[in-house]
């Protein structure tokens, strides 16, 4: 019953043949279906929605070619879904909405990767961490994340605590629990799906997103969840799902969410 909805095709072409390599790995690892969620900024139709010229200068792909490739894979019998990972930028809500409404998605992942023009999780911008106050960065991140939740543009919130990606965390005497819980509670109020994302294990943070204490809050508030790999190549599909399953069960989570045309279906999280 497991499925992986956070998968990126960016290391290869937008073709059904390339999708097949991801799909074969998914089937080998016992997944029931696979969903692709390419970064929206890679597409010419959305690259200008960031507050920086970084994406506009680097990426000029056509979103319709991407969607067509997934549809071709579906026609070839692969159980695949068409999704997108959309950066939330507070000043660009109207443009984001217009882009998202231009395609019929199965689901939309909303993520925060940028604080102003700082891509805090990109290696090329990592040096800026040493120039900033970590506590201020965390508060800024969760302020933007809460705005993303209130925007109601998305179905899923991606990697809830991505801000820890390079291992920078507030000092022990700064308790972030209230910030985490208020954000989780807001997700409950707006009926958002939380992502359990295993990619953090392979970042300097060395920890699944979200951290166990946050996942316990998700269980407390009975948030709907998905388990994902955030794969950027075929061999990473479904990576470390048994660990994510165990963490979810320990947090009291008993069901997962599937999507089709932005409609939910709840399935049991099996032992």
PDB file of C-alpha atoms in Angstrom:
ATOM      1  CA  UNK A   1       0.000   0.000   0.000  1.00  0.00           C
ATOM      2  CA  UNK A   2       3.021   2.334   0.142  1.00  0.00           C
ATOM      3  CA  UNK A   3       3.575   4.975  -2.511  1.00  0.00           C
ATOM      4  CA  UNK A   4       6.193   7.649  -3.109  1.00  0.00           C
ATOM      5  CA  UNK A   5       4.893  11.057  -4.219  1.00  0.00           C
ATOM      6  CA  UNK A   6       8.024  13.217  -3.888  1.00  0.00           C
ATOM      7  CA  UNK A   7      10.193  12.197  -6.839  1.00  0.00           C
ATOM      8  CA  UNK A   8      12.202  14.397  -9.208  1.00  0.00           C
ATOM      9  CA  UNK A   9      13.062  13.541 -12.824  1.00  0.00           C
ATOM     10  CA  UNK A  10      15.597  16.333 -13.165  1.00  0.00           C
ATOM     11  CA  UNK A  11      18.676  14.128 -13.621  1.00  0.00           C
ATOM     12  CA  UNK A  12      17.341  12.885 -16.976  1.00  0.00           C
ATOM     13  CA  UNK A  13      14.969  13.763 -19.823  1.00  0.00           C
ATOM     14  CA  UNK A  14      11.219  14.185 -19.593  1.00  0.00           C
ATOM     15  CA  UNK A  15      10.371  10.898 -21.312  1.00  0.00           C
ATOM     16  CA  UNK A  16       8.393   7.774 -20.469  1.00  0.00           C
ATOM     17  CA  UNK A  17      11.605   5.772 -20.914  1.00  0.00           C
ATOM     18  CA  UNK A  18      13.321   7.720 -18.134  1.00  0.00           C
ATOM     19  CA  UNK A  19      10.230   7.443 -15.943  1.00  0.00           C
ATOM     20  CA  UNK A  20      10.346   3.667 -16.423  1.00  0.00           C
ATOM     21  CA  UNK A  21      13.668   3.502 -14.569  1.00  0.00           C
ATOM     22  CA  UNK A  22      12.125   5.180 -11.522  1.00  0.00           C
ATOM     23  CA  UNK A  23       9.027   3.032 -11.769  1.00  0.00           C
ATOM     24  CA  UNK A  24      10.982  -0.232 -11.935  1.00  0.00           C
ATOM     25  CA  UNK A  25      12.771   0.697  -8.700  1.00  0.00           C
ATOM     26  CA  UNK A  26       9.426   1.491  -7.082  1.00  0.00           C
ATOM     27  CA  UNK A  27       8.019  -1.882  -8.049  1.00  0.00           C
ATOM     28  CA  UNK A  28      11.153  -3.696  -6.838  1.00  0.00           C
ATOM     29  CA  UNK A  29      10.694  -2.020  -3.454  1.00  0.00           C
ATOM     30  CA  UNK A  30       7.057  -3.043  -3.194  1.00  0.00           C
ATOM     31  CA  UNK A  31       5.427   0.323  -3.825  1.00  0.00           C
ATOM     32  CA  UNK A  32       1.922   0.456  -5.255  1.00  0.00           C
ATOM     33  CA  UNK A  33       2.344   3.666  -7.261  1.00  0.00           C
ATOM     34  CA  UNK A  34       4.720   6.500  -7.930  1.00  0.00           C
ATOM     35  CA  UNK A  35       4.122  10.242  -8.108  1.00  0.00           C
ATOM     36  CA  UNK A  36       6.395  12.818  -9.713  1.00  0.00           C
ATOM     37  CA  UNK A  37       6.773  16.289  -8.253  1.00  0.00           C
ATOM     38  CA  UNK A  38       9.243  18.228 -10.307  1.00  0.00           C
ATOM     39  CA  UNK A  39      10.399  21.616  -9.000  1.00  0.00           C
ATOM     40  CA  UNK A  40       8.175  24.264 -10.550  1.00  0.00           C
ATOM     41  CA  UNK A  41      11.062  26.703 -10.917  1.00  0.00           C
ATOM     42  CA  UNK A  42      12.605  24.464 -13.598  1.00  0.00           C
ATOM     43  CA  UNK A  43       9.838  25.419 -15.990  1.00  0.00           C
ATOM     44  CA  UNK A  44       9.830  28.591 -18.026  1.00  0.00           C
ATOM     45  CA  UNK A  45       6.178  29.103 -17.102  1.00  0.00           C
ATOM     46  CA  UNK A  46       7.074  29.416 -13.386  1.00  0.00           C
ATOM     47  CA  UNK A  47      10.770  30.275 -13.052  1.00  0.00           C
ATOM     48  CA  UNK A  48      10.047  33.995 -12.692  1.00  0.00           C
ATOM     49  CA  UNK A  49       7.924  33.348  -9.583  1.00  0.00           C
ATOM     50  CA  UNK A  50      10.980  33.351  -7.320  1.00  0.00           C
ATOM     51  CA  UNK A  51      12.317  36.584  -5.852  1.00  0.00           C
ATOM     52  CA  UNK A  52      15.657  35.923  -7.526  1.00  0.00           C
ATOM     53  CA  UNK A  53      16.833  35.561 -11.109  1.00  0.00           C
ATOM     54  CA  UNK A  54      18.595  32.285 -10.196  1.00  0.00           C
ATOM     55  CA  UNK A  55      16.015  29.927 -11.710  1.00  0.00           C
ATOM     56  CA  UNK A  56      15.103  32.193 -14.594  1.00  0.00           C
ATOM     57  CA  UNK A  57      18.747  32.210 -15.670  1.00  0.00           C
ATOM     58  CA  UNK A  58      19.238  28.450 -15.299  1.00  0.00           C
ATOM     59  CA  UNK A  59      16.019  26.632 -16.274  1.00  0.00           C
ATOM     60  CA  UNK A  60      13.810  26.886 -19.345  1.00  0.00           C
ATOM     61  CA  UNK A  61      11.949  23.577 -19.518  1.00  0.00           C
ATOM     62  CA  UNK A  62       8.344  23.266 -20.663  1.00  0.00           C
ATOM     63  CA  UNK A  63       5.902  22.088 -17.994  1.00  0.00           C
ATOM     64  CA  UNK A  64       3.640  20.581 -20.657  1.00  0.00           C
ATOM     65  CA  UNK A  65       6.433  18.304 -21.865  1.00  0.00           C
ATOM     66  CA  UNK A  66       6.851  17.072 -18.289  1.00  0.00           C
ATOM     67  CA  UNK A  67       3.128  16.447 -17.860  1.00  0.00           C
ATOM     68  CA  UNK A  68       2.968  14.712 -21.251  1.00  0.00           C
ATOM     69  CA  UNK A  69       5.799  12.350 -20.283  1.00  0.00           C
ATOM     70  CA  UNK A  70       3.965  11.262 -17.134  1.00  0.00           C
ATOM     71  CA  UNK A  71       0.766  10.774 -19.129  1.00  0.00           C
ATOM     72  CA  UNK A  72       2.650   8.627 -21.661  1.00  0.00           C
ATOM     73  CA  UNK A  73       3.997   6.493 -18.828  1.00  0.00           C
ATOM     74  CA  UNK A  74       0.459   6.073 -17.508  1.00  0.00           C
ATOM     75  CA  UNK A  75      -0.736   5.003 -20.948  1.00  0.00           C
ATOM     76  CA  UNK A  76       2.019   2.385 -20.972  1.00  0.00           C
ATOM     77  CA  UNK A  77       0.534   0.819 -17.853  1.00  0.00           C
ATOM     78  CA  UNK A  78       2.631   2.442 -15.149  1.00  0.00           C
ATOM     79  CA  UNK A  79       0.801   3.474 -11.971  1.00  0.00           C
ATOM     80  CA  UNK A  80       2.074   7.061 -11.879  1.00  0.00           C
ATOM     81  CA  UNK A  81       0.695  10.389 -10.717  1.00  0.00           C
ATOM     82  CA  UNK A  82       1.369  13.942 -11.917  1.00  0.00           C
ATOM     83  CA  UNK A  83       2.421  16.312  -9.170  1.00  0.00           C
ATOM     84  CA  UNK A  84       4.497  19.437  -8.701  1.00  0.00           C
ATOM     85  CA  UNK A  85       6.656  20.860  -5.920  1.00  0.00           C
ATOM     86  CA  UNK A  86       5.905  24.562  -5.777  1.00  0.00           C
ATOM     87  CA  UNK A  87       8.012  27.101  -3.901  1.00  0.00           C
ATOM     88  CA  UNK A  88       5.900  29.389  -1.781  1.00  0.00           C
ATOM     89  CA  UNK A  89       6.937  33.026  -2.137  1.00  0.00           C
ATOM     90  CA  UNK A  90       4.670  35.415  -0.168  1.00  0.00           C
ATOM     91  CA  UNK A  91       4.820  38.230  -2.735  1.00  0.00           C
ATOM     92  CA  UNK A  92       4.011  35.942  -5.671  1.00  0.00           C
ATOM     93  CA  UNK A  93       0.770  34.252  -4.575  1.00  0.00           C
ATOM     94  CA  UNK A  94      -1.255  35.450  -7.580  1.00  0.00           C
ATOM     95  CA  UNK A  95       1.328  34.181 -10.057  1.00  0.00           C
ATOM     96  CA  UNK A  96       1.695  30.886  -8.204  1.00  0.00           C
ATOM     97  CA  UNK A  97      -2.060  30.373  -8.259  1.00  0.00           C
ATOM     98  CA  UNK A  98      -2.241  31.103 -11.994  1.00  0.00           C
ATOM     99  CA  UNK A  99       0.551  28.644 -12.741  1.00  0.00           C
ATOM    100  CA  UNK A 100      -0.947  25.889 -10.600  1.00  0.00           C
ATOM    101  CA  UNK A 101      -4.359  26.336 -12.207  1.00  0.00           C
ATOM    102  CA  UNK A 102      -2.867  25.963 -15.702  1.00  0.00           C
ATOM    103  CA  UNK A 103      -2.334  22.195 -15.284  1.00  0.00           C
ATOM    104  CA  UNK A 104      -4.524  19.389 -13.947  1.00  0.00           C
ATOM    105  CA  UNK A 105      -2.411  17.984 -11.100  1.00  0.00           C
ATOM    106  CA  UNK A 106      -3.026  14.908  -8.990  1.00  0.00           C
ATOM    107  CA  UNK A 107      -1.465  16.717  -6.028  1.00  0.00           C
ATOM    108  CA  UNK A 108       0.597  19.803  -5.197  1.00  0.00           C
ATOM    109  CA  UNK A 109       3.449  19.903  -2.695  1.00  0.00           C
ATOM    110  CA  UNK A 110       4.088  23.329  -1.205  1.00  0.00           C
ATOM    111  CA  UNK A 111       7.597  23.977   0.090  1.00  0.00           C
ATOM    112  CA  UNK A 112       9.665  26.821   1.490  1.00  0.00           C
ATOM    113  CA  UNK A 113      13.214  26.881   0.128  1.00  0.00           C
ATOM    114  CA  UNK A 114      13.749  30.639   0.072  1.00  0.00           C
ATOM    115  CA  UNK A 115      13.870  33.382   2.679  1.00  0.00           C
ATOM    116  CA  UNK A 116      13.801  36.469   0.515  1.00  0.00           C
ATOM    117  CA  UNK A 117      16.444  35.897  -2.148  1.00  0.00           C
ATOM    118  CA  UNK A 118      18.395  33.405   0.003  1.00  0.00           C
ATOM    119  CA  UNK A 119      18.062  29.758  -1.055  1.00  0.00           C
ATOM    120  CA  UNK A 120      18.975  28.470   2.389  1.00  0.00           C
ATOM    121  CA  UNK A 121      19.117  24.766   1.393  1.00  0.00           C
ATOM    122  CA  UNK A 122      21.221  25.225  -1.757  1.00  0.00           C
ATOM    123  CA  UNK A 123      24.934  24.409  -1.383  1.00  0.00           C
ATOM    124  CA  UNK A 124      25.906  27.505  -3.357  1.00  0.00           C
ATOM    125  CA  UNK A 125      24.243  29.685  -0.698  1.00  0.00           C
ATOM    126  CA  UNK A 126      25.290  27.633   2.360  1.00  0.00           C
ATOM    127  CA  UNK A 127      28.047  30.078   3.344  1.00  0.00           C
ATOM    128  CA  UNK A 128      25.374  32.614   4.284  1.00  0.00           C
ATOM    129  CA  UNK A 129      24.426  30.528   7.318  1.00  0.00           C
ATOM    130  CA  UNK A 130      27.625  31.728   8.998  1.00  0.00           C
ATOM    131  CA  UNK A 131      26.547  35.325   8.507  1.00  0.00           C
ATOM    132  CA  UNK A 132      23.040  34.978   9.961  1.00  0.00           C
ATOM    133  CA  UNK A 133      21.448  34.508  13.356  1.00  0.00           C
ATOM    134  CA  UNK A 134      20.156  30.924  13.417  1.00  0.00           C
ATOM    135  CA  UNK A 135      17.222  31.697  15.704  1.00  0.00           C
ATOM    136  CA  UNK A 136      16.096  34.564  13.480  1.00  0.00           C
ATOM    137  CA  UNK A 137      16.358  32.277  10.435  1.00  0.00           C
ATOM    138  CA  UNK A 138      14.176  29.632  12.070  1.00  0.00           C
ATOM    139  CA  UNK A 139      11.513  32.158  13.042  1.00  0.00           C
ATOM    140  CA  UNK A 140      11.540  33.617   9.517  1.00  0.00           C
ATOM    141  CA  UNK A 141      11.210  30.153   7.978  1.00  0.00           C
ATOM    142  CA  UNK A 142       8.213  29.166  10.073  1.00  0.00           C
ATOM    143  CA  UNK A 143       6.560  32.529   9.516  1.00  0.00           C
ATOM    144  CA  UNK A 144       6.736  31.899   5.754  1.00  0.00           C
ATOM    145  CA  UNK A 145       5.663  28.269   6.162  1.00  0.00           C
ATOM    146  CA  UNK A 146       2.580  29.378   8.077  1.00  0.00           C
ATOM    147  CA  UNK A 147       1.765  31.830   5.293  1.00  0.00           C
ATOM    148  CA  UNK A 148       2.054  28.945   2.819  1.00  0.00           C
ATOM    149  CA  UNK A 149      -0.427  26.924   4.849  1.00  0.00           C
ATOM    150  CA  UNK A 150      -2.893  29.814   5.044  1.00  0.00           C
ATOM    151  CA  UNK A 151      -2.641  30.405   1.287  1.00  0.00           C
ATOM    152  CA  UNK A 152      -4.532  27.138   0.652  1.00  0.00           C
ATOM    153  CA  UNK A 153      -2.600  26.735  -2.599  1.00  0.00           C
ATOM    154  CA  UNK A 154      -1.256  23.283  -1.745  1.00  0.00           C
ATOM    155  CA  UNK A 155      -2.331  19.785  -0.755  1.00  0.00           C
ATOM    156  CA  UNK A 156       0.863  18.742   1.021  1.00  0.00           C
ATOM    157  CA  UNK A 157       3.491  20.633   3.009  1.00  0.00           C
ATOM    158  CA  UNK A 158       6.942  19.404   2.007  1.00  0.00           C
ATOM    159  CA  UNK A 159       9.811  18.637   4.413  1.00  0.00           C
ATOM    160  CA  UNK A 160       8.330  20.534   7.364  1.00  0.00           C
ATOM    161  CA  UNK A 161      11.688  21.275   9.039  1.00  0.00           C
ATOM    162  CA  UNK A 162      13.883  21.626   5.947  1.00  0.00           C
ATOM    163  CA  UNK A 163      15.482  24.605   7.676  1.00  0.00           C
ATOM    164  CA  UNK A 164      17.717  22.148   9.598  1.00  0.00           C
ATOM    165  CA  UNK A 165      19.190  20.809   6.326  1.00  0.00           C
ATOM    166  CA  UNK A 166      22.800  21.954   6.915  1.00  0.00           C
ATOM    167  CA  UNK A 167      22.725  20.993  10.581  1.00  0.00           C
ATOM    168  CA  UNK A 168      22.273  24.501  11.986  1.00  0.00           C
ATOM    169  CA  UNK A 169      19.891  24.445  14.928  1.00  0.00           C
ATOM    170  CA  UNK A 170      18.902  26.966  17.603  1.00  0.00           C
ATOM    171  CA  UNK A 171      20.882  26.802  20.858  1.00  0.00           C
ATOM    172  CA  UNK A 172      19.584  24.358  23.442  1.00  0.00           C
ATOM    173  CA  UNK A 173      18.259  27.198  25.584  1.00  0.00           C
ATOM    174  CA  UNK A 174      15.969  28.352  22.740  1.00  0.00           C
ATOM    175  CA  UNK A 175      12.870  26.184  22.790  1.00  0.00           C
ATOM    176  CA  UNK A 176      11.144  25.985  19.400  1.00  0.00           C
ATOM    177  CA  UNK A 177       8.387  23.630  20.534  1.00  0.00           C
ATOM    178  CA  UNK A 178       5.698  26.308  20.563  1.00  0.00           C
ATOM    179  CA  UNK A 179       6.585  27.353  17.003  1.00  0.00           C
ATOM    180  CA  UNK A 180       6.497  23.772  15.755  1.00  0.00           C
ATOM    181  CA  UNK A 181       3.202  23.016  17.479  1.00  0.00           C
ATOM    182  CA  UNK A 182       1.488  26.196  16.338  1.00  0.00           C
ATOM    183  CA  UNK A 183       2.461  25.332  12.756  1.00  0.00           C
ATOM    184  CA  UNK A 184       1.231  21.761  13.086  1.00  0.00           C
ATOM    185  CA  UNK A 185      -2.011  23.020  14.611  1.00  0.00           C
ATOM    186  CA  UNK A 186      -2.408  25.431  11.704  1.00  0.00           C
ATOM    187  CA  UNK A 187      -1.981  22.531   9.288  1.00  0.00           C
ATOM    188  CA  UNK A 188      -4.777  20.761  11.126  1.00  0.00           C
ATOM    189  CA  UNK A 189      -7.002  23.837  10.916  1.00  0.00           C
ATOM    190  CA  UNK A 190      -6.422  24.079   7.152  1.00  0.00           C
ATOM    191  CA  UNK A 191      -6.610  20.307   6.612  1.00  0.00           C
ATOM    192  CA  UNK A 192      -3.108  19.998   5.144  1.00  0.00           C
ATOM    193  CA  UNK A 193      -1.166  16.775   4.568  1.00  0.00           C
ATOM    194  CA  UNK A 194       2.235  16.386   6.261  1.00  0.00           C
ATOM    195  CA  UNK A 195       5.126  14.765   4.437  1.00  0.00           C
ATOM    196  CA  UNK A 196       7.472  12.325   6.172  1.00  0.00           C
ATOM    197  CA  UNK A 197      10.536  12.751   3.967  1.00  0.00           C
ATOM    198  CA  UNK A 198      13.535  10.420   4.278  1.00  0.00           C
ATOM    199  CA  UNK A 199      15.964  12.594   2.281  1.00  0.00           C
ATOM    200  CA  UNK A 200      17.110  14.420   5.416  1.00  0.00           C
ATOM    201  CA  UNK A 201      19.036  11.316   6.436  1.00  0.00           C
ATOM    202  CA  UNK A 202      21.467  12.054   3.585  1.00  0.00           C
ATOM    203  CA  UNK A 203      21.932  15.742   4.339  1.00  0.00           C
ATOM    204  CA  UNK A 204      24.204  17.284   6.991  1.00  0.00           C
ATOM    205  CA  UNK A 205      21.182  17.319   9.327  1.00  0.00           C
ATOM    206  CA  UNK A 206      21.252  13.492   9.301  1.00  0.00           C
ATOM    207  CA  UNK A 207      17.598  13.211  10.266  1.00  0.00           C
ATOM    208  CA  UNK A 208      14.280  12.476   8.583  1.00  0.00           C
ATOM    209  CA  UNK A 209      11.963  15.443   8.021  1.00  0.00           C
ATOM    210  CA  UNK A 210      10.240  16.133  10.338  1.00  0.00           C
ATOM    211  CA  UNK A 211      12.115  15.426  13.573  1.00  0.00           C
ATOM    212  CA  UNK A 212      10.561  12.828  15.931  1.00  0.00           C
ATOM    213  CA  UNK A 213       9.184  15.483  18.328  1.00  0.00           C
ATOM    214  CA  UNK A 214       7.346  17.148  15.456  1.00  0.00           C
ATOM    215  CA  UNK A 215       6.058  13.834  14.168  1.00  0.00           C
ATOM    216  CA  UNK A 216       4.669  13.152  17.637  1.00  0.00           C
ATOM    217  CA  UNK A 217       2.736  16.425  17.361  1.00  0.00           C
ATOM    218  CA  UNK A 218       1.390  15.323  13.977  1.00  0.00           C
ATOM    219  CA  UNK A 219       0.140  12.147  15.598  1.00  0.00           C
ATOM    220  CA  UNK A 220      -1.397  14.114  18.464  1.00  0.00           C
ATOM    221  CA  UNK A 221      -3.352  16.321  16.048  1.00  0.00           C
ATOM    222  CA  UNK A 222      -4.127  13.406  13.725  1.00  0.00           C
ATOM    223  CA  UNK A 223      -2.668  15.052  10.655  1.00  0.00           C
ATOM    224  CA  UNK A 224      -2.966  13.117   7.396  1.00  0.00           C
ATOM    225  CA  UNK A 225       0.483  12.094   6.158  1.00  0.00           C
ATOM    226  CA  UNK A 226       2.420  10.665   3.238  1.00  0.00           C
ATOM    227  CA  UNK A 227       5.839   8.979   3.261  1.00  0.00           C
ATOM    228  CA  UNK A 228       8.262  10.099   0.560  1.00  0.00           C
ATOM    229  CA  UNK A 229      11.887   9.768  -0.523  1.00  0.00           C
ATOM    230  CA  UNK A 230      12.469  13.108  -2.274  1.00  0.00           C
ATOM    231  CA  UNK A 231      14.360  11.019  -4.845  1.00  0.00           C
ATOM    232  CA  UNK A 232      16.401  12.817  -7.480  1.00  0.00           C
ATOM    233  CA  UNK A 233      17.526   9.630  -9.229  1.00  0.00           C
ATOM    234  CA  UNK A 234      15.920   6.190  -9.755  1.00  0.00           C
ATOM    235  CA  UNK A 235      17.892   4.328  -7.100  1.00  0.00           C
ATOM    236  CA  UNK A 236      16.622   6.627  -4.337  1.00  0.00           C
ATOM    237  CA  UNK A 237      12.915   5.884  -4.844  1.00  0.00           C
ATOM    238  CA  UNK A 238      11.373   4.437  -1.680  1.00  0.00           C
ATOM    239  CA  UNK A 239      14.626   4.817   0.237  1.00  0.00           C
ATOM    240  CA  UNK A 240      14.390   4.113   4.003  1.00  0.00           C
ATOM    241  CA  UNK A 241      10.627   3.668   3.970  1.00  0.00           C
ATOM    242  CA  UNK A 242      10.707   0.945   6.692  1.00  0.00           C
ATOM    243  CA  UNK A 243      12.307   3.439   9.089  1.00  0.00           C
ATOM    244  CA  UNK A 244       9.761   6.130   8.188  1.00  0.00           C
ATOM    245  CA  UNK A 245       6.916   3.650   8.681  1.00  0.00           C
ATOM    246  CA  UNK A 246       8.204   2.724  12.117  1.00  0.00           C
ATOM    247  CA  UNK A 247       8.557   6.362  13.144  1.00  0.00           C
ATOM    248  CA  UNK A 248       5.029   7.076  11.941  1.00  0.00           C
ATOM    249  CA  UNK A 249       3.554   4.176  13.896  1.00  0.00           C
ATOM    250  CA  UNK A 250       5.466   5.210  17.027  1.00  0.00           C
ATOM    251  CA  UNK A 251       3.871   8.662  16.666  1.00  0.00           C
ATOM    252  CA  UNK A 252       0.413   7.100  16.597  1.00  0.00           C
ATOM    253  CA  UNK A 253      -0.137   7.513  12.856  1.00  0.00           C
ATOM    254  CA  UNK A 254      -2.243   4.705  11.387  1.00  0.00           C
ATOM    255  CA  UNK A 255      -3.229   5.899   7.886  1.00  0.00           C
ATOM    256  CA  UNK A 256      -1.612   7.382   4.798  1.00  0.00           C
ATOM    257  CA  UNK A 257      -3.084   9.532   2.037  1.00  0.00           C
ATOM    258  CA  UNK A 258      -3.241   8.831  -1.680  1.00  0.00           C
ATOM    259  CA  UNK A 259      -4.246  11.402  -4.286  1.00  0.00           C
ATOM    260  CA  UNK A 260      -5.937  11.432  -7.651  1.00  0.00           C
ATOM    261  CA  UNK A 261      -6.928  14.714  -9.301  1.00  0.00           C
ATOM    262  CA  UNK A 262      -6.411  16.393  -5.926  1.00  0.00           C
ATOM    263  CA  UNK A 263      -8.949  14.121  -4.227  1.00  0.00           C
ATOM    264  CA  UNK A 264      -7.832  12.091  -1.225  1.00  0.00           C
ATOM    265  CA  UNK A 265      -8.091   8.422  -0.407  1.00  0.00           C
ATOM    266  CA  UNK A 266      -7.042   7.129   2.990  1.00  0.00           C
ATOM    267  CA  UNK A 267      -5.210   3.813   3.235  1.00  0.00           C
ATOM    268  CA  UNK A 268      -3.985   1.929   6.336  1.00  0.00           C
ATOM    269  CA  UNK A 269      -0.360   2.171   7.420  1.00  0.00           C
ATOM    270  CA  UNK A 270       0.386  -1.502   7.681  1.00  0.00           C
ATOM    271  CA  UNK A 271       2.892  -3.012  10.102  1.00  0.00           C
TER     272      UNK A 271
END
